[in-house]
């Protein structure tokens, strides 16, 4: 149990405290599509994740011009296990107090003891093997035994829109669930790690970060692992070899980018379709292109209105990163986000469709009844954010011994590949 005051915790952070204690109930973040650490919902605008000192310092040292493309850093909280009045175990966050920090030195998440499924993944030689493991692994997440393991933990995972995982043959899973399957997978692994350490550690430090999807009603999220190299300068020879092998066997080597996870809202079914990192590792260059098409397709049509807004964001990000001399963003990801049900754009497109049926010449501004023109069409809401900086570095950062020259060209190579593919898609569908 937590060393903090005992409290009864309700849903969505509303709680009744005892003896003046006050905490916030943490819930799994249902829109997590990739990564190792579990992202937790702190409130509508904030998420949190297990703190890695290097990543915290990197957020605190970000150049001002990069802040547009990263989540806002909001500080640190102390997190502990706590029982509620119903006998369930919750994770509860309290204001961080320096003297209460009982943690040993931080160990980067990817340097922690590896699970068996991760070891097996190192020996994959084909996408078929990956998809079989993906399908089997995700099926176990919703199995009865998995549910039994979690029965003492009160889960508040919920979305009004069901999620469906695509298997290796691009067939839909039969089960509709109210969370992204990857978020539950990460959450269970995180709780298992914390509970195994709970005898030695009463409090855990978590980073507070901006919830970058809170502006979106139906967030469609693409998580891309960027760059041609994934291991940090401090990685062991064994870990560096593992990471280099993953890059060589995926589009990280050929394109400088690979799919790490995805969810996309489907207008025809009212579901989110989900993909995970094992799917992304098995993609060829053409497969990566097809994955981008799937991400930009709402089940009815390709969202051609998204090409330009996404490209503008990527052009701006590239310009910023090309000015960051000595920075390296090893193993970081890039999130691309848009709203799967943007009513402003839909109203405009429906009006255009009606005009076509009425045989109105929409190429002439005077044909539009209210005088609006094509250039005045509402722009869809799009966001692009860099995340995961546990292995990032720059000159003078934490006395790092290795100093790099110039910008991170592996990352820029990935951005150039992404831009080129989206430009081709735009031109083909113009």
mmCIF file of N, CA and C in Angstrom, residues 203-305:
data_model
loop_
_atom_site.group_PDB
_atom_site.id
_atom_site.type_symbol
_atom_site.label_atom_id
_atom_site.label_comp_id
_atom_site.label_asym_id
_atom_site.label_seq_id
_atom_site.Cartn_x
_atom_site.Cartn_y
_atom_site.Cartn_z
ATOM 1 N N UNK A 203 6.960 4.507 -3.698
ATOM 2 C CA UNK A 203 6.564 5.593 -4.581
ATOM 3 C C UNK A 203 7.306 5.508 -5.904
ATOM 4 N N UNK A 204 6.621 5.919 -6.956
ATOM 5 C CA UNK A 204 7.205 5.949 -8.295
ATOM 6 C C UNK A 204 7.041 7.352 -8.853
ATOM 7 N N UNK A 205 8.045 7.793 -9.577
ATOM 8 C CA UNK A 205 7.952 9.116 -10.204
ATOM 9 C C UNK A 205 7.408 8.971 -11.623
ATOM 10 N N UNK A 206 6.437 9.797 -11.967
ATOM 11 C CA UNK A 206 5.844 9.821 -13.304
ATOM 12 C C UNK A 206 5.969 11.227 -13.891
ATOM 13 N N UNK A 207 6.234 11.287 -15.193
ATOM 14 C CA UNK A 207 6.230 12.551 -15.923
ATOM 15 C C UNK A 207 4.799 12.960 -16.251
ATOM 16 N N UNK A 208 4.495 14.237 -16.119
ATOM 17 C CA UNK A 208 3.218 14.781 -16.576
ATOM 18 C C UNK A 208 3.435 15.465 -17.923
ATOM 19 N N UNK A 209 2.644 15.064 -18.923
ATOM 20 C CA UNK A 209 2.776 15.601 -20.271
ATOM 21 C C UNK A 209 1.407 15.966 -20.832
ATOM 22 N N UNK A 210 1.413 16.859 -21.774
ATOM 23 C CA UNK A 210 0.181 17.235 -22.464
ATOM 24 C C UNK A 210 -0.447 16.039 -23.167
ATOM 25 N N UNK A 211 -1.751 15.904 -23.040
ATOM 26 C CA UNK A 211 -2.499 14.917 -23.814
ATOM 27 C C UNK A 211 -2.732 15.500 -25.209
ATOM 28 N N UNK A 212 -1.931 15.073 -26.177
ATOM 29 C CA UNK A 212 -1.944 15.728 -27.494
ATOM 30 C C UNK A 212 -3.155 15.358 -28.338
ATOM 31 N N UNK A 213 -4.003 14.419 -27.878
ATOM 32 C CA UNK A 213 -5.200 14.084 -28.648
ATOM 33 C C UNK A 213 -6.467 14.681 -28.035
ATOM 34 N N UNK A 214 -6.322 15.477 -26.983
ATOM 35 C CA UNK A 214 -7.534 15.932 -26.282
ATOM 36 C C UNK A 214 -8.351 16.916 -27.121
ATOM 37 N N UNK A 215 -7.755 17.508 -28.159
ATOM 38 C CA UNK A 215 -8.496 18.416 -29.031
ATOM 39 C C UNK A 215 -9.385 17.663 -30.029
ATOM 40 N N UNK A 216 -9.195 16.360 -30.142
ATOM 41 C CA UNK A 216 -9.847 15.584 -31.202
ATOM 42 C C UNK A 216 -10.978 14.736 -30.644
ATOM 43 N N UNK A 217 -12.124 14.774 -31.334
ATOM 44 C CA UNK A 217 -13.268 13.973 -30.893
ATOM 45 C C UNK A 217 -13.090 12.496 -31.212
ATOM 46 N N UNK A 218 -12.554 12.198 -32.405
ATOM 47 C CA UNK A 218 -12.313 10.825 -32.838
ATOM 48 C C UNK A 218 -10.857 10.739 -33.307
ATOM 49 N N UNK A 219 -9.908 10.703 -32.354
ATOM 50 C CA UNK A 219 -8.499 10.807 -32.730
ATOM 51 C C UNK A 219 -8.001 9.615 -33.548
ATOM 52 N N UNK A 220 -7.524 9.919 -34.755
ATOM 53 C CA UNK A 220 -6.840 8.934 -35.587
ATOM 54 C C UNK A 220 -5.346 9.166 -35.395
ATOM 55 N N UNK A 221 -4.639 8.154 -34.916
ATOM 56 C CA UNK A 221 -3.250 8.325 -34.488
ATOM 57 C C UNK A 221 -2.340 7.362 -35.238
ATOM 58 N N UNK A 222 -1.260 7.904 -35.790
ATOM 59 C CA UNK A 222 -0.219 7.096 -36.428
ATOM 60 C C UNK A 222 1.080 7.329 -35.666
ATOM 61 N N UNK A 223 1.651 6.265 -35.108
ATOM 62 C CA UNK A 223 2.905 6.317 -34.350
ATOM 63 C C UNK A 223 4.011 5.782 -35.250
ATOM 64 N N UNK A 224 4.980 6.635 -35.587
ATOM 65 C CA UNK A 224 6.069 6.277 -36.487
ATOM 66 C C UNK A 224 7.404 6.318 -35.747
ATOM 67 N N UNK A 225 8.144 5.226 -35.805
ATOM 68 C CA UNK A 225 9.500 5.200 -35.255
ATOM 69 C C UNK A 225 10.425 5.826 -36.289
ATOM 70 N N UNK A 226 11.094 6.916 -35.898
ATOM 71 C CA UNK A 226 11.848 7.708 -36.860
ATOM 72 C C UNK A 226 13.350 7.447 -36.785
ATOM 73 N N UNK A 227 14.002 7.560 -37.948
ATOM 74 C CA UNK A 227 15.454 7.463 -38.015
ATOM 75 C C UNK A 227 15.948 6.109 -38.473
ATOM 76 N N UNK A 228 17.209 6.086 -38.859
ATOM 77 C CA UNK A 228 17.841 4.847 -39.325
ATOM 78 C C UNK A 228 18.563 4.119 -38.196
ATOM 79 N N UNK A 229 18.636 4.736 -37.042
ATOM 80 C CA UNK A 229 19.287 4.123 -35.875
ATOM 81 C C UNK A 229 18.385 4.298 -34.664
ATOM 82 N N UNK A 230 18.269 3.248 -33.843
ATOM 83 C CA UNK A 230 17.370 3.291 -32.694
ATOM 84 C C UNK A 230 18.079 3.215 -31.345
ATOM 85 N N UNK A 231 19.307 2.747 -31.292
ATOM 86 C CA UNK A 231 19.972 2.596 -29.999
ATOM 87 C C UNK A 231 20.696 3.884 -29.597
ATOM 88 N N UNK A 232 20.698 4.153 -28.302
ATOM 89 C CA UNK A 232 21.377 5.326 -27.782
ATOM 90 C C UNK A 232 22.881 5.116 -27.700
ATOM 91 N N UNK A 233 23.603 6.196 -27.432
ATOM 92 C CA UNK A 233 25.060 6.108 -27.343
ATOM 93 C C UNK A 233 25.515 5.259 -26.164
ATOM 94 N N UNK A 234 24.670 5.135 -25.135
ATOM 95 C CA UNK A 234 25.042 4.370 -23.943
ATOM 96 C C UNK A 234 24.575 2.920 -24.004
ATOM 97 N N UNK A 235 24.046 2.483 -25.138
ATOM 98 C CA UNK A 235 23.531 1.112 -25.249
ATOM 99 C C UNK A 235 24.665 0.094 -25.196
ATOM 100 N N UNK A 236 24.376 -1.057 -24.603
ATOM 101 C CA UNK A 236 25.351 -2.148 -24.588
ATOM 102 C C UNK A 236 25.520 -2.705 -25.996
ATOM 103 N N UNK A 237 26.584 -3.443 -26.222
ATOM 104 C CA UNK A 237 26.814 -4.038 -27.540
ATOM 105 C C UNK A 237 25.662 -4.963 -27.925
ATOM 106 N N UNK A 238 25.152 -5.701 -26.933
ATOM 107 C CA UNK A 238 24.048 -6.636 -27.199
ATOM 108 C C UNK A 238 22.795 -5.879 -27.632
ATOM 109 N N UNK A 239 22.480 -4.803 -26.907
ATOM 110 C CA UNK A 239 21.284 -4.046 -27.244
ATOM 111 C C UNK A 239 21.440 -3.336 -28.584
ATOM 112 N N UNK A 240 22.618 -2.774 -28.827
ATOM 113 C CA UNK A 240 22.852 -2.095 -30.105
ATOM 114 C C UNK A 240 22.677 -3.066 -31.266
ATOM 115 N N UNK A 241 23.175 -4.304 -31.090
ATOM 116 C CA UNK A 241 23.046 -5.314 -32.148
ATOM 117 C C UNK A 241 21.580 -5.661 -32.382
ATOM 118 N N UNK A 242 20.795 -5.768 -31.300
ATOM 119 C CA UNK A 242 19.363 -6.064 -31.443
ATOM 120 C C UNK A 242 18.661 -4.962 -32.222
ATOM 121 N N UNK A 243 18.936 -3.731 -31.844
ATOM 122 C CA UNK A 243 18.263 -2.602 -32.486
ATOM 123 C C UNK A 243 18.680 -2.465 -33.951
ATOM 124 N N UNK A 244 19.950 -2.700 -34.236
ATOM 125 C CA UNK A 244 20.403 -2.598 -35.626
ATOM 126 C C UNK A 244 19.754 -3.673 -36.486
ATOM 127 N N UNK A 245 19.546 -4.856 -35.906
ATOM 128 C CA UNK A 245 18.906 -5.929 -36.655
ATOM 129 C C UNK A 245 17.452 -5.572 -36.968
ATOM 130 N N UNK A 246 16.753 -4.986 -36.007
ATOM 131 C CA UNK A 246 15.377 -4.563 -36.261
ATOM 132 C C UNK A 246 15.321 -3.538 -37.385
ATOM 133 N N UNK A 247 16.264 -2.612 -37.373
ATOM 134 C CA UNK A 247 16.288 -1.582 -38.418
ATOM 135 C C UNK A 247 16.568 -2.200 -39.783
ATOM 136 N N UNK A 248 17.542 -3.110 -39.825
ATOM 137 C CA UNK A 248 17.914 -3.740 -41.097
ATOM 138 C C UNK A 248 16.763 -4.529 -41.701
ATOM 139 N N UNK A 249 15.933 -5.120 -40.854
ATOM 140 C CA UNK A 249 14.861 -5.994 -41.336
ATOM 141 C C UNK A 249 13.535 -5.248 -41.513
ATOM 142 N N UNK A 250 13.558 -3.935 -41.450
ATOM 143 C CA UNK A 250 12.324 -3.160 -41.573
ATOM 144 C C UNK A 250 12.569 -1.939 -42.449
ATOM 145 N N UNK A 251 11.550 -1.118 -42.594
ATOM 146 C CA UNK A 251 11.681 0.090 -43.406
ATOM 147 C C UNK A 251 12.511 1.167 -42.703
ATOM 148 N N UNK A 252 12.951 0.929 -41.467
ATOM 149 C CA UNK A 252 13.844 1.888 -40.808
ATOM 150 C C UNK A 252 15.116 2.072 -41.620
ATOM 151 N N UNK A 253 15.617 0.984 -42.209
ATOM 152 C CA UNK A 253 16.841 1.070 -43.008
ATOM 153 C C UNK A 253 16.575 1.693 -44.369
ATOM 154 N N UNK A 254 15.501 1.259 -45.047
ATOM 155 C CA UNK A 254 15.253 1.705 -46.422
ATOM 156 C C UNK A 254 14.593 3.079 -46.503
ATOM 157 N N UNK A 255 13.793 3.430 -45.491
ATOM 158 C CA UNK A 255 13.059 4.693 -45.525
ATOM 159 C C UNK A 255 13.399 5.639 -44.373
ATOM 160 N N UNK A 256 14.017 5.122 -43.332
ATOM 161 C CA UNK A 256 14.273 5.944 -42.157
ATOM 162 C C UNK A 256 13.055 6.132 -41.280
ATOM 163 N N UNK A 257 12.031 5.300 -41.479
ATOM 164 C CA UNK A 257 10.798 5.393 -40.703
ATOM 165 C C UNK A 257 10.078 4.052 -40.780
ATOM 166 N N UNK A 258 9.413 3.659 -39.693
ATOM 167 C CA UNK A 258 8.579 2.456 -39.717
ATOM 168 C C UNK A 258 7.352 2.663 -38.848
ATOM 169 N N UNK A 259 6.304 1.929 -39.161
ATOM 170 C CA UNK A 259 5.051 2.022 -38.398
ATOM 171 C C UNK A 259 5.227 1.337 -37.049
ATOM 172 N N UNK A 260 4.842 2.060 -35.987
ATOM 173 C CA UNK A 260 4.939 1.520 -34.636
ATOM 174 C C UNK A 260 3.561 1.260 -34.030
ATOM 175 N N UNK A 261 2.528 1.797 -34.643
ATOM 176 C CA UNK A 261 1.165 1.608 -34.161
ATOM 177 C C UNK A 261 0.231 2.554 -34.887
ATOM 178 N N UNK A 262 -1.064 2.210 -34.856
ATOM 179 C CA UNK A 262 -2.032 3.012 -35.598
ATOM 180 C C UNK A 262 -3.441 2.746 -35.087
ATOM 181 N N UNK A 263 -4.262 3.781 -35.069
ATOM 182 C CA UNK A 263 -5.702 3.598 -34.953
ATOM 183 C C UNK A 263 -6.361 4.606 -35.872
ATOM 184 N N UNK A 264 -7.372 4.159 -36.624
ATOM 185 C CA UNK A 264 -8.043 5.037 -37.589
ATOM 186 C C UNK A 264 -9.546 4.786 -37.525
ATOM 187 N N UNK A 265 -10.300 5.860 -37.389
ATOM 188 C CA UNK A 265 -11.748 5.764 -37.256
ATOM 189 C C UNK A 265 -12.373 5.455 -38.613
ATOM 190 N N UNK A 266 -13.313 4.494 -38.614
ATOM 191 C CA UNK A 266 -13.999 4.078 -39.834
ATOM 192 C C UNK A 266 -15.442 4.581 -39.810
ATOM 193 N N UNK A 267 -15.759 5.453 -40.756
ATOM 194 C CA UNK A 267 -17.097 6.024 -40.800
ATOM 195 C C UNK A 267 -18.166 4.997 -41.144
ATOM 196 N N UNK A 268 -17.813 3.987 -41.922
ATOM 197 C CA UNK A 268 -18.827 3.020 -42.350
ATOM 198 C C UNK A 268 -19.248 2.079 -41.223
ATOM 199 N N UNK A 269 -18.345 1.775 -40.308
ATOM 200 C CA UNK A 269 -18.665 0.830 -39.232
ATOM 201 C C UNK A 269 -18.759 1.480 -37.857
ATOM 202 N N UNK A 270 -18.210 2.696 -37.716
ATOM 203 C CA UNK A 270 -18.197 3.338 -36.404
ATOM 204 C C UNK A 270 -17.177 2.756 -35.454
ATOM 205 N N UNK A 271 -16.128 2.095 -35.994
ATOM 206 C CA UNK A 271 -15.075 1.498 -35.194
ATOM 207 C C UNK A 271 -13.741 2.198 -35.459
ATOM 208 N N UNK A 272 -12.806 2.009 -34.497
ATOM 209 C CA UNK A 272 -11.398 2.283 -34.764
ATOM 210 C C UNK A 272 -10.749 0.984 -35.245
ATOM 211 N N UNK A 273 -10.001 1.044 -36.340
ATOM 212 C CA UNK A 273 -9.159 -0.073 -36.738
ATOM 213 C C UNK A 273 -7.768 0.147 -36.156
ATOM 214 N N UNK A 274 -7.167 -0.905 -35.625
ATOM 215 C CA UNK A 274 -5.885 -0.784 -34.928
ATOM 216 C C UNK A 274 -4.816 -1.688 -35.540
ATOM 217 N N UNK A 275 -3.603 -1.197 -35.559
ATOM 218 C CA UNK A 275 -2.411 -1.970 -35.935
ATOM 219 C C UNK A 275 -1.363 -1.751 -34.857
ATOM 220 N N UNK A 276 -0.448 -2.739 -34.679
ATOM 221 C CA UNK A 276 0.601 -2.551 -33.679
ATOM 222 C C UNK A 276 1.997 -2.650 -34.297
ATOM 223 N N UNK A 277 3.015 -2.608 -33.464
ATOM 224 C CA UNK A 277 4.393 -2.502 -33.953
ATOM 225 C C UNK A 277 4.851 -3.758 -34.695
ATOM 226 N N UNK A 278 4.297 -4.918 -34.361
ATOM 227 C CA UNK A 278 4.718 -6.142 -35.043
ATOM 228 C C UNK A 278 4.283 -6.122 -36.502
ATOM 229 N N UNK A 279 3.134 -5.562 -36.750
ATOM 230 C CA UNK A 279 2.684 -5.354 -38.130
ATOM 231 C C UNK A 279 3.646 -4.414 -38.853
ATOM 232 N N UNK A 280 4.028 -3.333 -38.198
ATOM 233 C CA UNK A 280 4.900 -2.346 -38.820
ATOM 234 C C UNK A 280 6.275 -2.877 -39.149
ATOM 235 N N UNK A 281 6.804 -3.754 -38.312
ATOM 236 C CA UNK A 281 8.148 -4.288 -38.555
ATOM 237 C C UNK A 281 8.217 -5.154 -39.805
ATOM 238 N N UNK A 282 7.099 -5.747 -40.183
ATOM 239 C CA UNK A 282 7.111 -6.662 -41.324
ATOM 240 C C UNK A 282 6.809 -6.007 -42.652
ATOM 241 N N UNK A 283 6.615 -4.693 -42.673
ATOM 242 C CA UNK A 283 6.216 -4.032 -43.911
ATOM 243 C C UNK A 283 7.390 -3.792 -44.860
ATOM 244 N N UNK A 284 7.124 -3.968 -46.149
ATOM 245 C CA UNK A 284 8.065 -3.555 -47.183
ATOM 246 C C UNK A 284 7.842 -2.070 -47.456
ATOM 247 N N UNK A 285 8.635 -1.511 -48.378
ATOM 248 C CA UNK A 285 8.438 -0.108 -48.741
ATOM 249 C C UNK A 285 7.028 0.112 -49.279
ATOM 250 N N UNK A 286 6.558 -0.793 -50.134
ATOM 251 C CA UNK A 286 5.206 -0.679 -50.677
ATOM 252 C C UNK A 286 4.168 -0.903 -49.576
ATOM 253 N N UNK A 287 4.484 -1.816 -48.674
ATOM 254 C CA UNK A 287 3.576 -2.055 -47.551
ATOM 255 C C UNK A 287 3.438 -0.836 -46.655
ATOM 256 N N UNK A 288 4.547 -0.119 -46.464
ATOM 257 C CA UNK A 288 4.498 1.108 -45.671
ATOM 258 C C UNK A 288 3.590 2.135 -46.343
ATOM 259 N N UNK A 289 3.721 2.245 -47.644
ATOM 260 C CA UNK A 289 2.874 3.172 -48.397
ATOM 261 C C UNK A 289 1.391 2.791 -48.252
ATOM 262 N N UNK A 290 1.107 1.500 -48.335
ATOM 263 C CA UNK A 290 -0.271 1.034 -48.173
ATOM 264 C C UNK A 290 -0.798 1.312 -46.764
ATOM 265 N N UNK A 291 0.108 1.208 -45.771
ATOM 266 C CA UNK A 291 -0.299 1.499 -44.393
ATOM 267 C C UNK A 291 -0.683 2.969 -44.251
ATOM 268 N N UNK A 292 0.062 3.858 -44.907
ATOM 269 C CA UNK A 292 -0.296 5.276 -44.891
ATOM 270 C C UNK A 292 -1.661 5.499 -45.538
ATOM 271 N N UNK A 293 -1.904 4.792 -46.636
ATOM 272 C CA UNK A 293 -3.226 4.895 -47.290
ATOM 273 C C UNK A 293 -4.327 4.447 -46.344
ATOM 274 N N UNK A 294 -4.082 3.356 -45.636
ATOM 275 C CA UNK A 294 -5.085 2.857 -44.700
ATOM 276 C C UNK A 294 -5.327 3.854 -43.574
ATOM 277 N N UNK A 295 -4.259 4.482 -43.113
ATOM 278 C CA UNK A 295 -4.393 5.464 -42.050
ATOM 279 C C UNK A 295 -5.217 6.678 -42.496
ATOM 280 N N UNK A 296 -5.146 7.020 -43.763
ATOM 281 C CA UNK A 296 -5.847 8.186 -44.286
ATOM 282 C C UNK A 296 -7.194 7.831 -44.922
ATOM 283 N N UNK A 297 -7.646 6.600 -44.737
ATOM 284 C CA UNK A 297 -8.919 6.156 -45.316
ATOM 285 C C UNK A 297 -9.924 5.945 -44.203
ATOM 286 N N UNK A 298 -11.104 6.509 -44.347
ATOM 287 C CA UNK A 298 -12.102 6.439 -43.270
ATOM 288 C C UNK A 298 -13.118 5.317 -43.449
ATOM 289 N N UNK A 299 -12.815 4.369 -44.345
ATOM 290 C CA UNK A 299 -13.736 3.267 -44.581
ATOM 291 C C UNK A 299 -14.699 3.539 -45.718
ATOM 292 N N UNK A 300 -14.802 4.805 -46.095
ATOM 293 C CA UNK A 300 -15.669 5.200 -47.205
ATOM 294 C C UNK A 300 -14.857 5.817 -48.335
ATOM 295 N N UNK A 301 -13.925 6.675 -47.956
ATOM 296 C CA UNK A 301 -13.101 7.335 -48.959
ATOM 297 C C UNK A 301 -11.752 7.721 -48.381
ATOM 298 N N UNK A 302 -10.797 7.973 -49.267
ATOM 299 C CA UNK A 302 -9.495 8.470 -48.871
ATOM 300 C C UNK A 302 -9.634 9.938 -48.489
ATOM 301 N N UNK A 303 -9.087 10.299 -47.338
ATOM 302 C CA UNK A 303 -9.189 11.682 -46.859
ATOM 303 C C UNK A 303 -8.166 12.564 -47.582
ATOM 304 N N UNK A 304 -8.468 12.905 -48.812
ATOM 305 C CA UNK A 304 -7.551 13.709 -49.622
ATOM 306 C C UNK A 304 -7.369 15.109 -49.051
ATOM 307 N N UNK A 305 -8.327 15.560 -48.249
ATOM 308 C CA UNK A 305 -8.212 16.888 -47.643
ATOM 309 C C UNK A 305 -7.123 16.963 -46.583
#
